[in-house]
Coordinates of C-alpha atoms and ligand atoms in Angstrom, one line a residue:
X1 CA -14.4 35.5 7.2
X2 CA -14.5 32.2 9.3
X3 CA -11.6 28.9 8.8
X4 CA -13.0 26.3 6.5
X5 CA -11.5 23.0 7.1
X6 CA -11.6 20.3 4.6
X7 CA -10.7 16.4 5.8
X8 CA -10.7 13.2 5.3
X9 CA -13.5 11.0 6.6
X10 CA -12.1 7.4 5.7
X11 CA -9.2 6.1 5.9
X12 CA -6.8 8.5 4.1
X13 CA -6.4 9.0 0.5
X14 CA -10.0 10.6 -0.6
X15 CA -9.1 13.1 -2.9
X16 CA -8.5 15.5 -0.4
X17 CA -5.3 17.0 -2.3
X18 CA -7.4 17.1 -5.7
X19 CA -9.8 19.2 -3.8
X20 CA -7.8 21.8 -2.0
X21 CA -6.6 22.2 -5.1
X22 CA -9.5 22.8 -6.8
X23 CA -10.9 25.0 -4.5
X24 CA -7.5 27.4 -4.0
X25 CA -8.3 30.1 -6.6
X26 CA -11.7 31.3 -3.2
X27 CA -8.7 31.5 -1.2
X28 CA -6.1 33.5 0.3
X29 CA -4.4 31.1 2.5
X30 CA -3.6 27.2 2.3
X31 CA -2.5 25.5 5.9
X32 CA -1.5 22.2 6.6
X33 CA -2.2 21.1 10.2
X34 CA -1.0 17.5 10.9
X35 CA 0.5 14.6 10.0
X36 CA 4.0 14.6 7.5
X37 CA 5.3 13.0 4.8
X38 CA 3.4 9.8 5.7
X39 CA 0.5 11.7 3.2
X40 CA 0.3 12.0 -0.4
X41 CA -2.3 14.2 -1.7
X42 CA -2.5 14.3 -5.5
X43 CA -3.1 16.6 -8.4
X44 CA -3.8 16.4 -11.9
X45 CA -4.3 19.1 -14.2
X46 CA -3.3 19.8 -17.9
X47 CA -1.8 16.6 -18.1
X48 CA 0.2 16.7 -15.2
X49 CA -0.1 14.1 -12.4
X50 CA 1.7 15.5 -9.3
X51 CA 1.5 14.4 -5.6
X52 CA 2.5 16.5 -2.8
X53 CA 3.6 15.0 0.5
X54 CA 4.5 18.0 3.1
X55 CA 3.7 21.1 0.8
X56 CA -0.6 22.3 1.0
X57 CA -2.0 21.2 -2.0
X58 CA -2.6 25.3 -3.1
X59 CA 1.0 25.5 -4.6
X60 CA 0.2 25.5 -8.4
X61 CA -1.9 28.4 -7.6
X62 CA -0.4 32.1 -8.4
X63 CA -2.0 34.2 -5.5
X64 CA -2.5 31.5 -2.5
X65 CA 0.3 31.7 0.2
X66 CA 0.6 27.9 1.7
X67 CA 1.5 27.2 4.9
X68 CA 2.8 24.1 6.6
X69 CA 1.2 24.7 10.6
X70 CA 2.9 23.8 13.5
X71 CA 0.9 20.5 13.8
X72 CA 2.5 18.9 10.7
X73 CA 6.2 16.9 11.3
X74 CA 8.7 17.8 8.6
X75 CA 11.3 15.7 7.3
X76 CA 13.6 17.8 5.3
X77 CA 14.9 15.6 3.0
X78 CA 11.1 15.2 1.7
X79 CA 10.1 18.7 1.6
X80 CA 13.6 19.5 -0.1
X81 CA 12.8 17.4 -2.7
X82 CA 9.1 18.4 -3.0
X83 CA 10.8 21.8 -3.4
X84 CA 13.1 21.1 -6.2
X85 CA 10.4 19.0 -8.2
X86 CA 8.0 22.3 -8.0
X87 CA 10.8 24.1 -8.9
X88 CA 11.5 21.8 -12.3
X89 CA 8.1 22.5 -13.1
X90 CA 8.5 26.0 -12.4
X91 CA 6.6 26.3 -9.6
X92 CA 7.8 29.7 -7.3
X93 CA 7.8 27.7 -3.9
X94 CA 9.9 30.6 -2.0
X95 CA 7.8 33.6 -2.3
X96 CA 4.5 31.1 -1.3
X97 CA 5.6 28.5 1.1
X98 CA 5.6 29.7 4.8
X99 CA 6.9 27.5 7.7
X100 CA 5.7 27.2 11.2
X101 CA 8.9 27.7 13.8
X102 CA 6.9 24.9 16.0
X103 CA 6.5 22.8 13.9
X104 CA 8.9 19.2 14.7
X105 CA 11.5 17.6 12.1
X106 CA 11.6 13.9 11.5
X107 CA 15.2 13.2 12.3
X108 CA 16.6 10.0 10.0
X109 CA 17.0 8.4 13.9
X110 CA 13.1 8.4 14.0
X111 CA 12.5 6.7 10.9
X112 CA 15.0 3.8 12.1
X113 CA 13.0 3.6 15.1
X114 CA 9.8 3.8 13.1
X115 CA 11.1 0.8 11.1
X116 CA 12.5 -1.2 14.6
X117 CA 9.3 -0.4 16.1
X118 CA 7.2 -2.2 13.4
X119 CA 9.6 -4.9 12.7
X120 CA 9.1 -5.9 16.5
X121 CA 5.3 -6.1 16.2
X122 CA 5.9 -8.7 13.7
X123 CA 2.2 -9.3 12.5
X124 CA 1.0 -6.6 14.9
X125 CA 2.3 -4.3 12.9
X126 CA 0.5 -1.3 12.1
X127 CA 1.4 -1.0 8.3
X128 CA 3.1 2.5 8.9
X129 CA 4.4 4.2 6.9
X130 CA 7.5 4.4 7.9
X131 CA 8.2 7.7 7.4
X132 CA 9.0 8.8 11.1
X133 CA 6.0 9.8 12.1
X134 CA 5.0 8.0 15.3
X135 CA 8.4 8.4 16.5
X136 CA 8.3 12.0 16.2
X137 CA 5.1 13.0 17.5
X138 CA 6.8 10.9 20.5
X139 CA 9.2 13.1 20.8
X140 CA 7.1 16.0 20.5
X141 CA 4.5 15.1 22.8
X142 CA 7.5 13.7 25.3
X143 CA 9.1 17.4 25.2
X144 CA 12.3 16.0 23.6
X145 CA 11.4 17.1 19.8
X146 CA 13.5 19.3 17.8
X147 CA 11.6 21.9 16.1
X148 CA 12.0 24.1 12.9
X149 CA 12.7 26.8 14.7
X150 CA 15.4 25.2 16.3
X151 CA 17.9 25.1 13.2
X152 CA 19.0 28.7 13.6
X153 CA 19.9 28.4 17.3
X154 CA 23.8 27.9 18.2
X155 CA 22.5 24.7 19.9
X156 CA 21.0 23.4 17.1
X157 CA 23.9 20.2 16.8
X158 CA 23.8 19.7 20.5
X159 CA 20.0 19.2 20.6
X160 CA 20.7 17.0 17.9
X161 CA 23.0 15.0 19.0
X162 CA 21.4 14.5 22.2
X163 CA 18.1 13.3 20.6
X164 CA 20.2 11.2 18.8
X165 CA 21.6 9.6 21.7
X166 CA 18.2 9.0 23.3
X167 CA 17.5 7.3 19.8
X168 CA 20.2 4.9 20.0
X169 CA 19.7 3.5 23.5
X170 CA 16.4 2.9 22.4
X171 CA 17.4 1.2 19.2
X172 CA 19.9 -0.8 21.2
X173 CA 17.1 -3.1 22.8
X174 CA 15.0 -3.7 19.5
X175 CA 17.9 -5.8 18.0
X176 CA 17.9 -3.3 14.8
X177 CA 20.8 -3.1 12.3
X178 CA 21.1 0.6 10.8
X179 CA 23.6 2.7 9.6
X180 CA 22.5 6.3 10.6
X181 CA 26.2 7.7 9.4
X182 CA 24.6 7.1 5.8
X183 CA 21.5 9.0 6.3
X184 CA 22.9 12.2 8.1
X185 CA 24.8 14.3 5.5
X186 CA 21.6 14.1 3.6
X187 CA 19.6 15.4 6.1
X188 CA 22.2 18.1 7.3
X189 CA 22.4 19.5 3.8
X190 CA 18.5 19.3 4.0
X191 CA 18.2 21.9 7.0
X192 CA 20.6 24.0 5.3
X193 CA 18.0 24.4 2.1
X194 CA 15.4 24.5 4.9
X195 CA 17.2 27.7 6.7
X196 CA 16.4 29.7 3.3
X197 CA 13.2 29.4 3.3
X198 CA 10.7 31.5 5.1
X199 CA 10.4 30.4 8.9
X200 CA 7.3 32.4 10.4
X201 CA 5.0 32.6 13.9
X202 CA 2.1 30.9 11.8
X203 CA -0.5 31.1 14.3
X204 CA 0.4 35.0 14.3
X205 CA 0.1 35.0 10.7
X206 CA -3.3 33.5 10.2
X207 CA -4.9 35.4 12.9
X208 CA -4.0 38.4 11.8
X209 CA -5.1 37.2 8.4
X210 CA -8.2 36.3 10.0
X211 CA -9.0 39.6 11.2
X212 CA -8.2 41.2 7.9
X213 CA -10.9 39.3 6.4
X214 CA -8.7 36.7 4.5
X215 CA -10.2 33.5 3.0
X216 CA -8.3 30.8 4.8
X217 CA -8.7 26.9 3.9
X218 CA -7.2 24.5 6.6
X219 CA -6.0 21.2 4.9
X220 CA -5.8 17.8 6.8
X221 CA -3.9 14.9 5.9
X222 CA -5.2 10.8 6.6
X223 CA -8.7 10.8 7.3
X224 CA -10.3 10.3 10.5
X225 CA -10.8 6.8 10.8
X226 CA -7.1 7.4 11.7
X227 CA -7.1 9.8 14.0
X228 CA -5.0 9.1 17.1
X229 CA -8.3 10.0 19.1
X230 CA -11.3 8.7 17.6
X231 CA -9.8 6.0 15.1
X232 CA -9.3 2.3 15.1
X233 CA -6.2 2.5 17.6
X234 CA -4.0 1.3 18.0
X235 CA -4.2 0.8 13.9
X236 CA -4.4 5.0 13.4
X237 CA -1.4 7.6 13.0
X238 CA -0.1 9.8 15.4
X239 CA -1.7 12.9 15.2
X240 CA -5.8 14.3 15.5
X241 CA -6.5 14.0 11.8
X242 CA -10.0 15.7 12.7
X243 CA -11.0 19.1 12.5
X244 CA -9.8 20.0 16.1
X245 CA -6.3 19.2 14.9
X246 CA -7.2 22.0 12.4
X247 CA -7.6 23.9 16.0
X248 CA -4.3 22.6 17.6
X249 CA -2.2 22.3 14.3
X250 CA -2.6 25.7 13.2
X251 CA -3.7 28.0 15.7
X252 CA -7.1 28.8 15.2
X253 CA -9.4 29.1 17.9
X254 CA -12.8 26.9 17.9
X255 CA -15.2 29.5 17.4
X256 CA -13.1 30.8 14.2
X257 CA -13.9 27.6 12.0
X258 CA -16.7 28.0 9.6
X259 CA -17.5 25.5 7.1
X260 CA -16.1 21.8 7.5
X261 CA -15.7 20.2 4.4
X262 CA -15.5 15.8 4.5
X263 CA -14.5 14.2 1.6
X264 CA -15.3 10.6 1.3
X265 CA -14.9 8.1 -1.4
X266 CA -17.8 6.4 -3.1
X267 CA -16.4 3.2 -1.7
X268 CA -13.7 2.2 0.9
X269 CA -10.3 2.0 0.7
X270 CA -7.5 1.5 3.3
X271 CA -3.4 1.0 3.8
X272 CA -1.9 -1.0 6.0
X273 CA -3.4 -3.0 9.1
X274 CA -6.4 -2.7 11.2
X275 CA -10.3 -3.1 10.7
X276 CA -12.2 -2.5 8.1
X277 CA -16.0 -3.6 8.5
X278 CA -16.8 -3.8 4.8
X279 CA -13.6 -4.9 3.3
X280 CA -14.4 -7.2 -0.1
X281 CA -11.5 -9.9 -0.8
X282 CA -13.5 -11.0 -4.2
X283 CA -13.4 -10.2 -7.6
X284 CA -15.5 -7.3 -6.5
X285 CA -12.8 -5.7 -4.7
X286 CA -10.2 -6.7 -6.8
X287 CA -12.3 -4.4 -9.7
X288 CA -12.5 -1.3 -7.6
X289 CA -8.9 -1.7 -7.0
X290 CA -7.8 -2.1 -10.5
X291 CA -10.2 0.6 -11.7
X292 CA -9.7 3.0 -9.0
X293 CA -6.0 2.3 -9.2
X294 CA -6.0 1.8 -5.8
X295 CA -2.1 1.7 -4.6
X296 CA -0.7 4.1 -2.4
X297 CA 0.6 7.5 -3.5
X298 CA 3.6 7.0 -0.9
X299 CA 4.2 3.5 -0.7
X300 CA 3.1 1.9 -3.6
X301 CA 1.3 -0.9 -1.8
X302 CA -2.3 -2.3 -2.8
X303 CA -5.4 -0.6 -1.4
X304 CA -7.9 -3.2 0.6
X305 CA -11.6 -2.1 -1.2
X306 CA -14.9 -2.1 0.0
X307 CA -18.2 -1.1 -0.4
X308 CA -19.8 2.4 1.5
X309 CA -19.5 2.2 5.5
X310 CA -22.7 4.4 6.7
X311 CA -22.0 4.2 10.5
X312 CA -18.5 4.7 10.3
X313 CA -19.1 7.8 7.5
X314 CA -22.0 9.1 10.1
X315 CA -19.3 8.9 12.9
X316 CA -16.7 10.9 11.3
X317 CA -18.9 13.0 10.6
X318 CA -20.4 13.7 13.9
X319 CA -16.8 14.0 15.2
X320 CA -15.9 16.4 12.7
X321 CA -18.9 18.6 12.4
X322 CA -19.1 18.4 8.7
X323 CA -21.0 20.8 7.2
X324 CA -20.5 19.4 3.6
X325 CA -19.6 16.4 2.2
X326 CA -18.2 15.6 -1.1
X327 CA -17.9 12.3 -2.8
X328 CA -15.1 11.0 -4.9
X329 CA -14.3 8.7 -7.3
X330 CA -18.0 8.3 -8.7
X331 CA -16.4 7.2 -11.9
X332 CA -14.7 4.4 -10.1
X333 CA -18.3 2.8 -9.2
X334 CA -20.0 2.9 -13.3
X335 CA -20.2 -0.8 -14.7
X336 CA -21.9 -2.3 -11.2
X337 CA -25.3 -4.3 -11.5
X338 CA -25.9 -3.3 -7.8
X339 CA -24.3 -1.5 -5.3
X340 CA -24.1 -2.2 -1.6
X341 CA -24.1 0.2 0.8
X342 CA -23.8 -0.8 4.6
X343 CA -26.6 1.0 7.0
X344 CA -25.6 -1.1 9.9
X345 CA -23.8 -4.1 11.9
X346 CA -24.4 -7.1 13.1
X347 CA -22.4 -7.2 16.0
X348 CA -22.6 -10.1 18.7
X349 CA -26.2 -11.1 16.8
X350 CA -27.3 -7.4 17.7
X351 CA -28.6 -4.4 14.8
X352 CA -26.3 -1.4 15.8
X353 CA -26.0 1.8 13.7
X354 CA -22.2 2.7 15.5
X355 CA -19.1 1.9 15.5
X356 CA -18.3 -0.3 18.4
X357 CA -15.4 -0.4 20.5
X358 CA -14.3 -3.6 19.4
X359 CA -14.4 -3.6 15.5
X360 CA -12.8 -7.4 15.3
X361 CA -14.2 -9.1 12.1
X362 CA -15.2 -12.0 14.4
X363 CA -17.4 -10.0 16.2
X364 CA -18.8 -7.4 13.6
X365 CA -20.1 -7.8 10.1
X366 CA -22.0 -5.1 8.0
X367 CA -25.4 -5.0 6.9
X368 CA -26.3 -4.2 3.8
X369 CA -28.9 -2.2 1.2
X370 CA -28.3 -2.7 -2.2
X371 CA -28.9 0.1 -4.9
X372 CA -29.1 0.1 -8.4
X373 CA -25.8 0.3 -10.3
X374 CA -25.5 2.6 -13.3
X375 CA -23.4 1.8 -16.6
X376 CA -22.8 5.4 -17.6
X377 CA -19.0 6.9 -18.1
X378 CA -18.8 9.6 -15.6
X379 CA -15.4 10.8 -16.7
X380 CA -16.9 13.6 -19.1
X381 CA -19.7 14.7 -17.0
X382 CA -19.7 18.7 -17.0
X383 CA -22.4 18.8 -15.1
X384 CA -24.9 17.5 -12.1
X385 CA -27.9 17.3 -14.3
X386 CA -26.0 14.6 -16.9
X387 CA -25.7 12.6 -13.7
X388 CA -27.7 9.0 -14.5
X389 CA -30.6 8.3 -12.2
X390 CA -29.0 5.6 -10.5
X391 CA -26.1 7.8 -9.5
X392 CA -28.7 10.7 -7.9
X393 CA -30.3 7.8 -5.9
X394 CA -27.2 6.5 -4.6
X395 CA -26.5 10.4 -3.5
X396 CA -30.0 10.7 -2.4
X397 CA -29.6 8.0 -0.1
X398 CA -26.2 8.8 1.5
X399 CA -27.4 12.3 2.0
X400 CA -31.0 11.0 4.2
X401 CA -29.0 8.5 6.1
X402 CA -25.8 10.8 7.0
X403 CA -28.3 14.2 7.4
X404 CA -25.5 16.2 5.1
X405 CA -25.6 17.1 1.8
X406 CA -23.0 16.5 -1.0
X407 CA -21.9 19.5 -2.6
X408 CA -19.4 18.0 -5.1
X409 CA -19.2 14.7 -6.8
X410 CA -15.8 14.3 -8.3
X411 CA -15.7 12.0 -11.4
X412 CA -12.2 11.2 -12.6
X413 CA -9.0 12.8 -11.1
X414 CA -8.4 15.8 -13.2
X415 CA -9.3 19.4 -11.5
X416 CA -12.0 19.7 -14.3
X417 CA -13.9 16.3 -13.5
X418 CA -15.7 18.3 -10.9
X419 CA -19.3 18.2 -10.3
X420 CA -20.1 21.1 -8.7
X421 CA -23.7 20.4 -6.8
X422 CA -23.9 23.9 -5.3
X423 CA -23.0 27.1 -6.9
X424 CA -21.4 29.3 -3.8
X425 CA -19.3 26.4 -2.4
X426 CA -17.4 29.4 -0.4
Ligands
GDP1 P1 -5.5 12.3 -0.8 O1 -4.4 11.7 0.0 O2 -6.8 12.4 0.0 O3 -5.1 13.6 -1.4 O4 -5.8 11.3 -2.0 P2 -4.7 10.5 -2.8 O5 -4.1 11.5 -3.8 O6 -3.7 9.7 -2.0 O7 -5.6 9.4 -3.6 C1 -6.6 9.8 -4.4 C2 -6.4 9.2 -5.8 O8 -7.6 9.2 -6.5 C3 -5.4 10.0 -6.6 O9 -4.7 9.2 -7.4 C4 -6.3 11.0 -7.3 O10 -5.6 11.4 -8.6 C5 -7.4 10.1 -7.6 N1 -8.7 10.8 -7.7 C6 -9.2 11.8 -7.0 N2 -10.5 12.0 -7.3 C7 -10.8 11.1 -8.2 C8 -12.0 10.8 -8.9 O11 -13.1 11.4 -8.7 N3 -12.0 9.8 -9.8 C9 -10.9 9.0 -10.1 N4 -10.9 8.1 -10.9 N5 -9.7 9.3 -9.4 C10 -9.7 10.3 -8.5
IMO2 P1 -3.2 10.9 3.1 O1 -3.0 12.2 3.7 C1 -3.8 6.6 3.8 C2 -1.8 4.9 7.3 C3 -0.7 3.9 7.1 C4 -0.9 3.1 8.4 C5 -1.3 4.1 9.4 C6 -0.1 4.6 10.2 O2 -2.5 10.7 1.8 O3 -4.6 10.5 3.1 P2 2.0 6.2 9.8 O4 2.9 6.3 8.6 O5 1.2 7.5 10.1 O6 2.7 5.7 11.0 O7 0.9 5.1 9.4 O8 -1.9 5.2 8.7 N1 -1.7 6.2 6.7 C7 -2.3 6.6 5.6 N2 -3.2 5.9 4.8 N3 -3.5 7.9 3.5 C8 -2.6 8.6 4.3 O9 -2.4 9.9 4.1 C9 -2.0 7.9 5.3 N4 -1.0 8.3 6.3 C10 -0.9 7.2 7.1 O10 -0.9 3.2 5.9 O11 -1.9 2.2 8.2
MG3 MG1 -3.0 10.1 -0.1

């Protein structure tokens, strides 16, 4: 049985933890392939509201074994304290949480130089954040990085302290005040949780899982309008948030990968700095904000809003090879008069249908079709055909302009506010 792979195609924070989640019990194996704690994927289920940051959303399952691929950057502290809040809720991490030896640790140095880093781009500043991650895919990608496997080797301090070292210099010459004495003991007793904890080959692992037939769901974290490769650089994160990372991140050869899932919001939404074609700064945004409680899982901050991006949505999904899309946050869009979608740009007084390589809002501005809004609560939807009209049209259209159909439409956040479009999703 082929690798699905289920993404982001925005800008992060599409649902994509709600969805793994939901779609666990078809599977044998959950892996995470890139990025860190920089993500937070949320669940919601039976009243509880949980979001996961380093752990594959497939935890609250019974059979699914999770695995965290050698692609992601682990910060113990976090995923310690992922642990123990699964634990309260007496979640068995231990039996179903594997770990990739390769995969790097976010040392508290790299989130200091994270922090310098931004502060001296002053209002250049990405918007990270600030959780490590560019600094360690730095190292990783540099060949300094320290890696999971690296904590049961006698050298383990000296590597350390030699990264450390590196760390400092560098910190010397971005006039940064820091106090790494108060962030180590934390972090040391972190890796000694993390030594308990089962350390595997994970590429062997899911290969040979591969070949004995198991259902195996690759998880990615952002979305791709912030991958390192293909998004708005230098405003992206540090790792290939598309489905090759799913390659890279995990250990799967191309030709394994079967279906590619893209999950997109029915709107926009992005954190932190960078373009964003159809961003509203009216009442109109402010609304999807407010009703899509749109604030970060990690950092708390206020999403920016806007309306559908076609050519960008039609990019990630060529990148990506998508073979399905699903569309969140339906529910979010009820109460409109009309809804705008944009087809296209107007870029230097030309029509384009792409993404150009300059995205500044001087130069770009969207184009846009409206559609009929709908009035209709979606929250208690159990099914496609209770959809309202207006809400099929909208779908209708997305699906002849992108070329892709949408095989779930999500309509609040719980796991049972799922429309299921198709029957044999997997
Ligand atoms: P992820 O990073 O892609 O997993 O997404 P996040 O968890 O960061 O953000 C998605 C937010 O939307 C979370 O608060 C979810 O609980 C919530 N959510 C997911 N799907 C829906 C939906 O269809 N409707 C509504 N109203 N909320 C949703
Ligand atoms: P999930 O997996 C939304 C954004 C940050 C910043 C940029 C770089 O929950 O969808 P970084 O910390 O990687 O240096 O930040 O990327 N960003 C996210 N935005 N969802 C995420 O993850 C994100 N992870 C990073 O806001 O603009
Ligand atoms: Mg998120």
């Amino acid at each position: 049985m082929k690798v699905d792979v289920l993404l982001g195609l925005q800008w992060g924070d599409e649902g994509k933890g709600k969805i793994v989640d939901v779609l666990t019990p078809k599977y044998d194996i959950i892996g995470r392939f890139q990025g860190g704690p920089n993500a937070g994927h949320t669940l919601e289920f039976n009243g509880i509201k949980h979001v996961l940051r380093t752990i594959p959303s497939g935890i609250f399952h019974d059979k699914a074994i999770n695995i965290i691929g050698n692609g992601v950057v682990i910060d113990p502290v976090v995923l310690m304290s992922e642990i123990h809040a699964l634990a309260k809720m007496g979640v068995d991490v231990k039996s179903k949480l594997l770990l990739s030896t390769k995969a790097h640790l976010i040392l508290p140095s790299h989130r200091l130089l994270d922090a310098a880093s931004e502060a001296a781009k002053g209002k250049e500043k990405i918007g990270s954040t600030l959780k490590g991650i560019g600094p360690t895919y730095m190292d990783k990608t540099g060949r300094n990085g320290i890696r999971v496997g690296d904590i049961s080797l006698p050298n383990f301090k000296d590597k350390y302290s030699a990264l450390v070292e590196k760390h400092k210099q560098i910190l010397s010459h971005l006039n940064f005040e820091y106090d790494l004495n108060a962030m180590e003991p934390e972090w040391f007793n972190a890796i000694d949780e993390l030594k308990t904890f089962q350390q595997i080959e994970s590429e062997h692992y899911i290969n040979d899982a591969y070949k004995n037939n198991k259902a195996i769901l690759a998880e990615g974290a952002q979305g791709s309008l912030l991958d390192i490769d293909f998004g708005s650089y230098p405003f992206v994160t540090s790792s290939n948030t598309i489905c090759a990372g799913a390659c890279t991140g995990l250990g799967i050869a191309p030709n394994r990968i079967g279906k590619v899932f893209g999950i997109f919001k029915a709107y926009c939404t992005r954190v932190g700095s960078g373009p964003f074609p159809t961003e509203l700064h009216d009442e109109i945004g402010d609304k999807i904000r407010n009703n899509g409680r749109e604030f970060g899982s990690v950092t708390g901050r206020p999403r920016r809003t806007g309306w559908l991006d076609l050519p960008a949505l039609k990019y990630a999904v060529m990148i990506n090879g998508v073979t399905e899309l699903m569309m969140m946050k339906a529910d979010i869009l009820s109460g409109f008069e009309t809804i705008q979608v944009c087809t296209h740009y107007n870029y230097q007084g030309k029509k384009i249908d792409y993404l150009p390589y300059d995205c500044s809002p001087e130069l770009l501005s969207p184009v846009y079709t409206s559609l009929k809004g709908w009035n209709q609560d979606l929250t208690g939807l159990s099914s496609p055909d209770q959809m309202p009209e207006a809400l099929n049209a909208y779908i209708d259209f997305i699906e002849k302009e992108v070329g892709v159909s949408i095989s779930i439409v999500s309509v609040g956040p719980d796991r049972t506010q799922t429309l299921m479009r198709k029957k044999e999703l997997v």
